[in-house]
Short mmCIF file of C-alpha atoms and ligand atoms in Angstrom, two decimals:
data_model
loop_
_atom_site.label_atom_id
_atom_site.label_comp_id
_atom_site.label_asym_id
_atom_site.label_seq_id
_atom_site.Cartn_x
_atom_site.Cartn_y
_atom_site.Cartn_z
CA MET A 1 -4.22 -49.59 55.25
CA TYR A 2 -2.27 -46.32 55.35
CA ASP A 3 -0.68 -45.59 58.72
CA LYS A 4 2.31 -43.30 58.96
CA TYR A 5 3.04 -44.59 62.48
CA SER A 6 3.23 -48.19 61.35
CA MET A 7 6.65 -49.84 61.17
CA LYS A 8 5.58 -51.96 58.21
CA ALA A 9 6.73 -50.75 54.80
CA GLU A 10 3.45 -51.48 53.08
CA GLU A 11 1.49 -49.52 55.66
CA PHE A 12 3.59 -46.35 55.92
CA ILE A 13 4.13 -46.40 52.14
CA SER A 14 0.58 -47.29 51.21
CA ASP A 15 0.01 -48.12 47.55
CA GLU A 16 -3.66 -47.29 48.00
CA GLU A 17 -2.97 -43.88 49.52
CA ILE A 18 -0.40 -43.03 46.82
CA LYS A 19 -2.83 -43.90 44.06
CA ALA A 20 -5.68 -42.05 45.77
CA SER A 21 -3.46 -38.96 46.23
CA ILE A 22 -2.48 -38.94 42.56
CA ALA A 23 -6.09 -39.44 41.44
CA TRP A 24 -7.26 -36.61 43.74
CA ALA A 25 -4.49 -34.33 42.45
CA GLU A 26 -5.31 -35.14 38.80
CA GLU A 27 -8.94 -34.23 39.45
CA ASN A 28 -8.09 -31.00 41.24
CA LYS A 29 -4.99 -29.81 39.45
CA ASN A 30 -6.89 -27.05 37.68
CA ASN A 31 -8.85 -26.02 40.75
CA LEU A 32 -7.03 -22.73 41.10
CA GLU A 33 -8.73 -21.78 44.31
CA LEU A 34 -7.41 -24.91 46.00
CA VAL A 35 -3.97 -24.61 44.40
CA ASN A 36 -3.63 -20.99 45.52
CA GLN A 37 -4.84 -21.86 49.00
CA ILE A 38 -2.04 -24.39 49.35
CA ILE A 39 0.56 -21.98 47.98
CA ASP A 40 -0.69 -19.37 50.49
CA LYS A 41 -0.51 -21.88 53.29
CA SER A 42 3.11 -22.73 52.44
CA ALA A 43 4.05 -19.16 53.36
CA ASP A 44 4.41 -20.36 56.96
CA HIS A 45 7.45 -22.42 55.81
CA LYS A 46 6.15 -25.41 57.73
CA GLY A 47 5.90 -27.77 54.77
CA LEU A 48 3.08 -29.56 52.99
CA SER A 49 1.43 -32.97 53.17
CA HIS A 50 2.07 -35.46 50.37
CA ARG A 51 -1.41 -34.74 48.95
CA GLU A 52 -0.89 -30.99 48.89
CA ALA A 53 2.53 -31.43 47.33
CA ILE A 54 1.41 -33.69 44.48
CA LEU A 55 -1.37 -31.25 43.69
CA LEU A 56 1.19 -28.47 43.30
CA LEU A 57 3.40 -30.69 41.19
CA LEU A 58 0.60 -31.55 38.79
CA CYS A 59 -1.00 -28.12 38.52
CA GLU A 60 -0.76 -26.68 35.01
CA ASP A 61 -1.54 -23.03 35.54
CA LYS A 62 1.43 -20.87 34.50
CA ASP A 63 0.92 -18.19 37.17
CA ALA A 64 0.51 -20.77 39.91
CA ILE A 65 3.70 -22.50 38.76
CA GLN A 66 5.57 -19.20 38.96
CA ARG A 67 4.21 -18.67 42.49
CA ILE A 68 5.48 -22.13 43.46
CA PHE A 69 8.96 -21.31 42.11
CA ALA A 70 8.92 -18.03 43.98
CA ARG A 71 7.94 -19.78 47.22
CA ALA A 72 10.66 -22.40 46.71
CA ALA A 73 13.27 -19.69 46.16
CA GLU A 74 12.03 -17.82 49.23
CA ILE A 75 12.26 -20.93 51.44
CA LYS A 76 15.66 -21.79 50.06
CA ASP A 77 16.82 -18.31 50.95
CA ALA A 78 15.28 -18.35 54.42
CA PHE A 79 16.68 -21.75 55.41
CA TYR A 80 19.86 -22.13 53.42
CA GLY A 81 20.70 -18.64 52.18
CA ASN A 82 23.05 -18.67 49.21
CA ARG A 83 25.23 -21.43 50.63
CA ILE A 84 25.83 -24.64 48.71
CA VAL A 85 27.58 -27.43 50.58
CA ILE A 86 30.12 -29.40 48.55
CA PHE A 87 31.01 -33.07 48.77
CA ALA A 88 32.50 -35.87 46.69
CA PRO A 89 31.61 -39.55 46.41
CA LEU A 90 34.30 -42.11 47.17
CA TYR A 91 33.79 -45.54 45.60
CA LEU A 92 35.41 -48.22 47.74
CA SER A 93 34.25 -51.41 46.06
CA ASN A 94 32.09 -52.41 43.12
CA TYR A 95 31.63 -56.06 44.02
CA CYS A 96 27.93 -56.75 44.18
CA VAL A 97 25.71 -59.77 44.73
CA ASN A 98 22.49 -58.05 43.61
CA GLY A 99 20.89 -58.20 40.20
CA CYS A 100 19.62 -54.59 39.88
CA LEU A 101 18.67 -54.14 36.22
CA TYR A 102 19.67 -50.47 35.99
CA CYS A 103 23.04 -50.71 37.74
CA PRO A 104 26.23 -51.91 36.03
CA TYR A 105 27.45 -53.40 39.31
CA HIS A 106 24.86 -56.18 39.01
CA HIS A 107 26.55 -59.50 39.59
CA LYS A 108 25.96 -60.90 36.12
CA ASN A 109 27.82 -58.05 34.45
CA LYS A 110 31.10 -59.53 33.33
CA HIS A 111 32.35 -56.48 31.40
CA ILE A 112 33.28 -54.32 34.33
CA ALA A 113 36.52 -54.67 36.22
CA ARG A 114 35.74 -55.58 39.84
CA ARG A 115 37.79 -53.75 42.39
CA LYS A 116 37.96 -53.15 46.09
CA LEU A 117 40.42 -50.62 47.42
CA THR A 118 43.02 -51.66 49.98
CA GLN A 119 43.54 -49.34 52.96
CA GLU A 120 46.70 -48.08 51.26
CA GLU A 121 44.73 -47.30 48.10
CA ILE A 122 42.09 -45.53 50.21
CA ARG A 123 44.88 -43.39 51.67
CA LYS A 124 45.88 -42.37 48.14
CA GLU A 125 42.30 -41.58 47.19
CA VAL A 126 41.78 -39.50 50.31
CA ILE A 127 45.02 -37.58 49.81
CA ALA A 128 43.96 -36.85 46.22
CA LEU A 129 40.55 -35.68 47.48
CA GLN A 130 42.11 -33.56 50.21
CA ASP A 131 44.44 -32.01 47.64
CA MET A 132 41.40 -30.99 45.64
CA GLY A 133 39.99 -29.30 48.77
CA HIS A 134 37.27 -31.73 49.81
CA LYS A 135 36.28 -32.03 53.46
CA ARG A 136 33.13 -34.13 53.15
CA LEU A 137 32.73 -37.51 51.46
CA ALA A 138 29.96 -39.92 50.59
CA LEU A 139 31.21 -43.52 50.72
CA GLU A 140 29.77 -45.80 48.07
CA THR A 141 29.96 -49.56 47.77
CA GLY A 142 28.13 -52.38 46.06
CA GLU A 143 26.55 -55.00 48.31
CA ASP A 144 28.71 -58.04 48.94
CA PRO A 145 28.93 -59.55 52.43
CA VAL A 146 32.04 -61.53 51.52
CA ASN A 147 34.08 -59.05 49.46
CA CYS A 148 32.83 -55.94 51.20
CA PRO A 149 31.71 -56.81 54.75
CA ILE A 150 30.79 -54.18 57.34
CA GLU A 151 34.21 -54.61 59.01
CA TYR A 152 35.86 -53.43 55.79
CA VAL A 153 33.60 -50.36 55.63
CA LEU A 154 34.34 -49.56 59.30
CA GLU A 155 38.08 -49.96 58.83
CA SER A 156 37.92 -47.73 55.75
CA ILE A 157 36.07 -44.99 57.67
CA LYS A 158 38.77 -45.11 60.34
CA THR A 159 41.47 -44.81 57.69
CA ILE A 160 39.72 -41.87 56.05
CA TYR A 161 39.33 -39.89 59.27
CA SER A 162 42.94 -40.59 60.27
CA ILE A 163 44.55 -38.98 57.21
CA LYS A 164 45.83 -35.47 57.77
CA HIS A 165 47.73 -34.40 54.69
CA LYS A 166 49.09 -30.82 54.61
CA ASN A 167 46.14 -28.69 55.81
CA GLY A 168 43.64 -31.28 54.61
CA ALA A 169 41.18 -33.38 56.56
CA ILE A 170 38.02 -35.27 55.81
CA ARG A 171 35.70 -34.07 58.53
CA ARG A 172 32.48 -35.80 57.64
CA VAL A 173 31.99 -39.19 56.06
CA ASN A 174 28.48 -39.95 54.88
CA VAL A 175 27.79 -43.54 53.97
CA ASN A 176 25.72 -44.94 51.11
CA ILE A 177 25.75 -48.71 51.56
CA ALA A 178 23.06 -51.33 51.21
CA ALA A 179 20.32 -51.79 53.80
CA THR A 180 21.68 -53.60 56.84
CA THR A 181 20.94 -54.61 60.43
CA VAL A 182 20.41 -52.43 63.52
CA GLU A 183 23.64 -53.83 64.91
CA ASN A 184 25.60 -52.74 61.83
CA TYR A 185 23.99 -49.29 61.88
CA ARG A 186 25.10 -48.98 65.50
CA LYS A 187 28.65 -49.81 64.42
CA LEU A 188 28.50 -47.18 61.69
CA LYS A 189 27.28 -44.64 64.23
CA GLU A 190 30.17 -45.54 66.54
CA ALA A 191 32.58 -45.12 63.63
CA GLY A 192 31.44 -41.50 63.46
CA ILE A 193 29.53 -41.37 60.21
CA GLY A 194 27.54 -38.30 59.23
CA THR A 195 24.42 -39.16 57.26
CA TYR A 196 23.40 -42.69 56.36
CA VAL A 197 22.15 -42.48 52.79
CA LEU A 198 20.04 -45.12 51.09
CA PHE A 199 18.06 -44.55 47.93
CA GLN A 200 14.75 -46.29 47.74
CA GLU A 201 15.11 -46.37 43.92
CA THR A 202 11.32 -46.74 43.62
CA TYR A 203 8.53 -46.97 46.17
CA HIS A 204 6.39 -49.02 43.80
CA LYS A 205 6.62 -52.53 45.24
CA GLU A 206 5.98 -54.53 42.08
CA GLN A 207 8.29 -52.39 40.00
CA TYR A 208 10.88 -52.54 42.79
CA GLU A 209 10.80 -56.34 42.78
CA TYR A 210 11.02 -56.42 39.00
CA LEU A 211 14.04 -54.08 38.96
CA HIS A 212 15.80 -56.00 41.75
CA PRO A 213 15.13 -59.57 40.65
CA THR A 214 17.84 -61.29 42.70
CA GLY A 215 19.99 -60.75 45.78
CA PRO A 216 19.22 -59.28 49.21
CA LYS A 217 18.06 -56.00 47.68
CA HIS A 218 15.06 -57.85 46.22
CA ASN A 219 13.38 -57.65 49.64
CA TYR A 220 11.21 -54.51 49.40
CA ALA A 221 10.22 -54.38 53.05
CA TYR A 222 13.77 -54.88 54.34
CA HIS A 223 15.00 -52.07 52.08
CA THR A 224 12.12 -49.68 52.81
CA GLU A 225 12.34 -50.18 56.57
CA ALA A 226 16.12 -49.62 56.60
CA MET A 227 15.89 -45.99 57.78
CA ASP A 228 13.91 -47.10 60.84
CA ARG A 229 16.61 -49.62 61.68
CA ALA A 230 19.30 -46.97 61.12
CA MET A 231 17.54 -44.65 63.55
CA GLU A 232 17.08 -47.47 66.02
CA GLY A 233 20.83 -48.02 65.75
CA GLY A 234 21.36 -44.42 66.84
CA ILE A 235 21.93 -42.72 63.48
CA ASP A 236 20.17 -39.33 63.64
CA ASP A 237 20.71 -38.17 60.08
CA VAL A 238 19.37 -40.29 57.26
CA GLY A 239 19.24 -39.40 53.57
CA CYS A 240 16.45 -40.65 51.31
CA GLY A 241 16.25 -40.64 47.54
CA VAL A 242 14.53 -42.11 44.52
CA LEU A 243 16.14 -42.85 41.19
CA PHE A 244 13.97 -40.85 38.82
CA GLY A 245 13.40 -42.58 35.53
CA LEU A 246 12.76 -46.03 36.95
CA ASN A 247 9.10 -45.66 37.67
CA LEU A 248 6.34 -43.16 37.29
CA TYR A 249 7.61 -40.00 38.88
CA LYS A 250 4.25 -39.14 40.44
CA TYR A 251 4.22 -42.36 42.40
CA ASP A 252 7.77 -41.92 43.68
CA PHE A 253 7.26 -38.26 44.47
CA VAL A 254 4.33 -39.09 46.75
CA GLY A 255 6.22 -42.10 48.10
CA ILE A 256 9.26 -40.15 49.23
CA LEU A 257 7.11 -37.55 50.98
CA MET A 258 5.19 -40.31 52.75
CA HIS A 259 8.51 -41.77 53.84
CA ALA A 260 9.51 -38.36 55.24
CA GLU A 261 6.17 -38.10 57.06
CA HIS A 262 6.68 -41.56 58.53
CA LEU A 263 10.18 -40.77 59.83
CA GLU A 264 8.96 -37.51 61.32
CA ALA A 265 5.95 -39.22 62.96
CA VAL A 266 7.89 -42.13 64.42
CA HIS A 267 11.31 -40.67 65.19
CA GLY A 268 10.43 -37.00 65.59
CA VAL A 269 12.75 -36.01 62.75
CA GLY A 270 12.40 -36.33 59.00
CA PRO A 271 15.19 -37.13 56.53
CA HIS A 272 18.26 -34.92 56.78
CA THR A 273 18.58 -34.96 53.01
CA ILE A 274 16.69 -36.01 49.91
CA SER A 275 18.62 -36.91 46.77
CA VAL A 276 17.07 -36.68 43.36
CA PRO A 277 19.29 -38.73 41.06
CA ARG A 278 18.12 -39.43 37.52
CA LEU A 279 18.95 -42.63 35.70
CA ARG A 280 22.10 -42.40 33.54
CA ASN A 281 23.67 -44.54 30.85
CA ALA A 282 26.16 -47.02 32.18
CA ASP A 283 27.91 -50.18 31.11
CA ASP A 284 25.12 -52.64 30.33
CA VAL A 285 22.46 -49.97 31.01
CA ASP A 286 20.76 -48.06 28.19
CA VAL A 287 18.55 -45.26 29.49
CA SER A 288 16.53 -45.25 26.27
CA GLU A 289 15.10 -48.62 27.33
CA TYR A 290 13.38 -46.92 30.26
CA GLU A 291 10.18 -45.13 29.33
CA ASN A 292 9.77 -43.05 32.43
CA ALA A 293 12.55 -40.50 31.99
CA ILE A 294 11.66 -37.02 33.21
CA SER A 295 12.45 -33.81 31.35
CA ASP A 296 14.65 -31.04 32.78
CA GLU A 297 11.60 -28.81 33.18
CA LEU A 298 9.75 -31.40 35.20
CA PHE A 299 12.88 -32.11 37.19
CA GLN A 300 13.06 -28.42 38.09
CA ARG A 301 9.47 -28.49 39.31
CA ILE A 302 10.07 -31.62 41.36
CA VAL A 303 12.94 -29.89 43.14
CA ALA A 304 10.88 -26.74 43.73
CA VAL A 305 7.85 -28.55 45.16
CA LEU A 306 10.09 -30.73 47.35
CA ARG A 307 11.66 -27.55 48.68
CA VAL A 308 8.24 -26.18 49.61
CA ALA A 309 7.02 -29.52 51.01
CA VAL A 310 10.01 -30.31 53.27
CA PRO A 311 11.75 -27.02 54.07
CA TYR A 312 14.05 -28.56 56.72
CA THR A 313 15.46 -31.23 54.45
CA GLY A 314 18.60 -30.65 52.40
CA ILE A 315 18.33 -31.45 48.70
CA ILE A 316 21.28 -33.06 46.93
CA ILE A 317 22.18 -33.00 43.24
CA SER A 318 25.10 -35.07 41.98
CA THR A 319 27.29 -34.84 38.90
CA ARG A 320 24.76 -37.07 37.13
CA GLU A 321 23.36 -33.66 36.20
CA SER A 322 24.99 -31.26 33.77
CA GLN A 323 26.08 -27.70 34.54
CA ARG A 324 22.97 -26.42 32.75
CA THR A 325 20.53 -28.57 34.73
CA ARG A 326 22.33 -27.71 37.94
CA GLU A 327 21.88 -24.03 37.11
CA MET A 328 18.18 -24.66 36.56
CA VAL A 329 17.63 -26.21 39.99
CA LEU A 330 20.08 -24.48 42.32
CA PRO A 331 17.92 -21.42 43.08
CA TYR A 332 14.85 -23.52 43.84
CA GLY A 333 16.04 -25.60 46.70
CA VAL A 334 19.27 -27.50 46.20
CA SER A 335 21.56 -27.23 49.22
CA GLN A 336 24.32 -29.72 48.44
CA ILE A 337 26.16 -30.72 45.28
CA SER A 338 29.08 -32.94 44.46
CA GLY A 339 32.01 -31.59 42.50
CA GLY A 340 35.02 -33.01 40.68
CA SER A 341 33.49 -36.48 41.15
CA ARG A 342 34.73 -39.82 39.87
CA THR A 343 32.43 -42.82 39.95
CA THR A 344 35.25 -45.28 39.34
CA VAL A 345 36.83 -47.31 42.12
CA GLY A 346 40.27 -45.70 42.60
CA GLY A 347 39.43 -42.86 40.20
CA TYR A 348 40.89 -39.93 42.15
CA ALA A 349 44.44 -41.16 42.66
CA GLU A 350 44.93 -42.88 39.32
CA ASP A 351 45.51 -40.80 36.23
CA HIS A 352 44.57 -43.52 33.80
CA GLN A 353 41.40 -44.70 35.37
CA GLU A 354 39.78 -47.82 34.13
CA GLU A 355 36.63 -46.25 32.82
CA ASN A 356 34.74 -49.48 32.82
CA SER A 357 34.71 -49.78 36.59
CA ALA A 358 32.53 -46.65 36.70
CA GLN A 359 29.02 -46.82 38.10
CA PHE A 360 27.41 -44.46 35.62
CA GLU A 361 28.30 -41.69 33.19
CA ILE A 362 28.61 -38.30 34.79
CA SER A 363 27.43 -35.12 33.06
CA ASP A 364 29.39 -32.50 34.95
CA HIS A 365 33.06 -33.15 34.27
CA ARG A 366 34.41 -29.92 35.69
CA SER A 367 37.13 -29.85 38.33
CA LEU A 368 36.23 -28.85 41.89
CA ASP A 369 37.96 -25.50 41.33
CA GLU A 370 35.81 -24.86 38.26
CA VAL A 371 32.66 -25.75 40.20
CA VAL A 372 33.64 -23.45 43.07
CA HIS A 373 34.40 -20.62 40.66
CA TRP A 374 31.11 -21.11 38.84
CA LEU A 375 29.14 -21.09 42.11
CA LEU A 376 30.84 -17.88 43.23
CA GLU A 377 30.19 -16.23 39.88
CA ASN A 378 26.52 -17.15 40.15
CA GLY A 379 26.06 -15.57 43.57
CA HIS A 380 26.34 -18.74 45.68
CA VAL A 381 28.69 -19.33 48.59
CA PRO A 382 30.38 -22.74 48.22
CA SER A 383 30.62 -24.22 51.70
CA PHE A 384 32.90 -26.95 53.03
CA CYS A 385 31.27 -26.76 56.43
CA THR A 386 30.88 -29.86 58.60
CA ALA A 387 30.29 -28.03 61.89
CA CYS A 388 26.79 -29.22 62.82
CA TYR A 389 27.78 -32.83 62.82
CA ARG A 390 31.00 -32.15 64.71
CA GLU A 391 29.20 -30.02 67.30
CA GLY A 392 26.56 -32.72 67.79
CA ARG A 393 23.88 -30.72 66.03
CA THR A 394 22.34 -33.72 64.30
CA GLY A 395 18.73 -34.82 63.89
CA ASP A 396 16.26 -32.42 65.47
CA ARG A 397 19.06 -30.33 67.03
CA PHE A 398 19.85 -28.90 63.62
CA MET A 399 16.22 -27.89 63.32
CA SER A 400 16.38 -26.05 66.65
CA LEU A 401 19.14 -23.94 65.14
CA VAL A 402 16.99 -23.17 62.13
CA LYS A 403 13.95 -22.44 64.29
CA ALA A 404 15.94 -20.12 66.51
CA GLY A 405 16.76 -18.08 63.41
CA GLN A 406 20.49 -18.55 63.99
CA ILE A 407 21.38 -19.71 60.49
CA ARG A 408 22.90 -16.42 59.45
CA ASN A 409 24.91 -16.19 62.66
CA CYS A 410 26.12 -19.75 62.50
CA CYS A 411 25.92 -21.53 59.14
CA HIS A 412 26.84 -18.49 57.12
CA PRO A 413 30.02 -17.71 59.11
CA ASN A 414 31.00 -21.39 58.97
CA ALA A 415 30.52 -21.43 55.22
CA LEU A 416 32.67 -18.33 54.79
CA MET A 417 35.46 -19.64 57.02
CA THR A 418 35.61 -22.99 55.24
CA LEU A 419 35.53 -21.25 51.89
CA LYS A 420 38.50 -19.21 53.05
CA GLU A 421 40.34 -22.47 53.87
CA TYR A 422 39.58 -23.70 50.37
CA ALA A 423 40.71 -20.43 48.81
CA GLU A 424 44.00 -20.30 50.70
CA ASP A 425 44.95 -23.94 50.39
CA TYR A 426 43.57 -25.20 47.08
CA ALA A 427 42.08 -22.57 44.80
CA SER A 428 43.48 -21.39 41.48
CA PRO A 429 44.54 -17.69 41.49
CA GLU A 430 41.26 -16.61 39.81
CA THR A 431 39.08 -18.56 42.23
CA HIS A 432 41.16 -17.35 45.17
CA LYS A 433 40.62 -13.74 44.19
CA LEU A 434 36.90 -14.12 43.63
CA ALA A 435 36.42 -16.13 46.84
CA LEU A 436 38.15 -13.49 48.98
CA GLU A 437 35.96 -10.75 47.50
CA VAL A 438 32.81 -12.75 48.21
CA ILE A 439 33.94 -13.66 51.75
CA GLU A 440 34.67 -10.01 52.59
CA LYS A 441 31.32 -8.86 51.24
CA GLU A 442 29.27 -11.65 52.81
CA ALA A 443 30.96 -11.40 56.21
CA GLU A 444 29.74 -7.81 56.47
CA THR A 445 26.16 -9.10 56.34
CA ILE A 446 26.40 -11.27 59.47
CA PRO A 447 23.69 -9.78 61.72
CA ASN A 448 25.15 -10.39 65.19
CA GLU A 449 27.90 -7.87 65.80
CA LYS A 450 29.94 -10.09 68.13
CA VAL A 451 29.81 -13.01 65.71
CA ARG A 452 30.77 -10.70 62.85
CA GLU A 453 33.81 -9.43 64.74
CA LYS A 454 34.83 -12.98 65.64
CA VAL A 455 34.57 -14.03 62.01
CA PHE A 456 36.85 -11.22 60.85
CA GLU A 457 39.27 -12.17 63.60
CA HIS A 458 39.27 -15.83 62.51
CA LEU A 459 39.64 -14.90 58.86
CA HIS A 460 42.67 -12.87 59.83
CA ASP A 461 44.08 -15.76 61.91
CA MET A 462 43.71 -17.98 58.89
CA ASP A 463 46.08 -15.74 56.99
CA GLY A 464 48.57 -16.62 59.68
CA GLY A 465 48.08 -20.34 58.97
CA MET A 466 45.41 -21.31 61.53
CA ARG A 467 42.55 -23.56 60.36
CA ASP A 468 39.32 -25.28 61.37
CA PHE A 469 37.36 -22.49 63.06
CA ARG A 470 33.67 -23.10 63.56
CA PHE A 471 30.58 -22.01 65.45
N1 LIG B 501 24.69 -50.51 46.80
C1 LIG B 501 24.01 -49.56 47.61
C2 LIG B 501 22.52 -49.91 47.71
O1 LIG B 501 22.20 -51.07 47.57
O2 LIG B 501 21.72 -49.06 47.97
C3 LIG B 501 24.13 -48.15 47.19
C4 LIG B 501 25.35 -47.68 46.49
S1 LIG B 501 25.09 -47.33 44.82
C5 LIG B 501 26.81 -47.20 44.55
C6 LIG B 501 24.39 -45.70 44.82
C7 LIG B 501 23.18 -45.43 43.97
O3 LIG B 501 23.54 -45.26 42.61
C8 LIG B 501 22.10 -46.44 43.92
O4 LIG B 501 21.30 -46.40 45.06
C9 LIG B 501 21.34 -46.06 42.66
O5 LIG B 501 20.24 -45.21 42.94
C10 LIG B 501 22.35 -45.26 41.85
N2 LIG B 501 22.54 -45.83 40.50
C11 LIG B 501 22.70 -47.10 40.15
N3 LIG B 501 22.75 -47.24 38.81
C12 LIG B 501 22.59 -46.01 38.29
C13 LIG B 501 22.52 -45.49 36.95
N4 LIG B 501 22.64 -46.26 35.88
N5 LIG B 501 22.32 -44.15 36.79
C14 LIG B 501 22.22 -43.35 37.85
N6 LIG B 501 22.29 -43.78 39.14
C15 LIG B 501 22.45 -45.10 39.35
#
């Protein structure tokens, strides 16, 4: 029985309700009156139910699809402006006891070199990341209680936050590790993590169990209920995701929205972010063996409808996607991207990286500077901001900021000031020049006069060497 308030995975992610929603949407997808009614309703920027959203995703009418894209772009602009937050993944360990069929870390894979970074190696990685200009990381590990216990993750977080190299600092560490206990989530919270990220991979229970045949990750309920345990452990910001290509996209699209509805109903706040990774080739993983791959066009529509359905939730695209695909989806809702990423353990500090310790092939191989330059050229403001988290604006407190209409007086200035840090400390001469032009122009648009003056003052102080201003 479907119950979004239930704490049981199979009740808040109800197979019956997902199938009924898809069937209803298939029946009504050409009912233009209904489709247009929902698009009209989304003008209040308050989001859509999973049923309304799947109907919009399946609708085939060209004009309606254009209206959905326009609404997505409008919401993106209202909530996130032209800012794109930048981060990088940091792989700490690829030891894994699970048997996930699509992941090269699966324990039976003997071709990949197994590695776990020492604290000294983490220092080197972090210095390399700081020298690129990164301020925000996503920690990644395989699941292995012996080789990669929670104490190791906690120690690594401490090491990362402690490194201050030149003007660099990692100011927010998000964590993407396997589902764990309330007690461990509490420890992660105490260690000062930003978002706890866990991809569901697929919400389809049978398919989930087939894809995760062995190891702790096999337990569907334990995995699906992880966000509730994280929130019980005090973590306000959680990041959901499905790995598109594993299952039927319609099922997972409804599933992730039901998950968001559940978190909102029970904890009063939905997911902070949603990631939309697509399956990639990797050692021992051949994408062509999976029949459910989604096209770029469909991917673009998924992003757009997600944007309309959950306006308060950030959407993340990684370097699994190419420059071209990233260009296709950025205007319709993406708020965070990774740049200059390596998916190898130790890949940032070592020149000759062992390619076969990588998790998957990346499609966007550009350096961070190239990504920043490209964003600027395309009218976006690359942001290295971590202010909300550091000012305690997590969970529903971030939403209060959005609801109070203070984004342009708060997030925008923070984005510009962190971009200035990047430009002064790390950018190539071309990117530096372009960034300063954009900062000058964008700062003029800050609505509140006092804030605007303060921003110009801080920008000036930064020329004198000061750093880390924020609202
Ligand atoms: N081990 C953690 C867990 O159990 O959730 C998560 C860390 S894993 C390094 C991060 C994510 O990479 C996984 O959740 C999965 O969605 C994704 N991934 C695994 N294999 C992939 C592949 N071949 N292509 C694209 N993404 C993949």
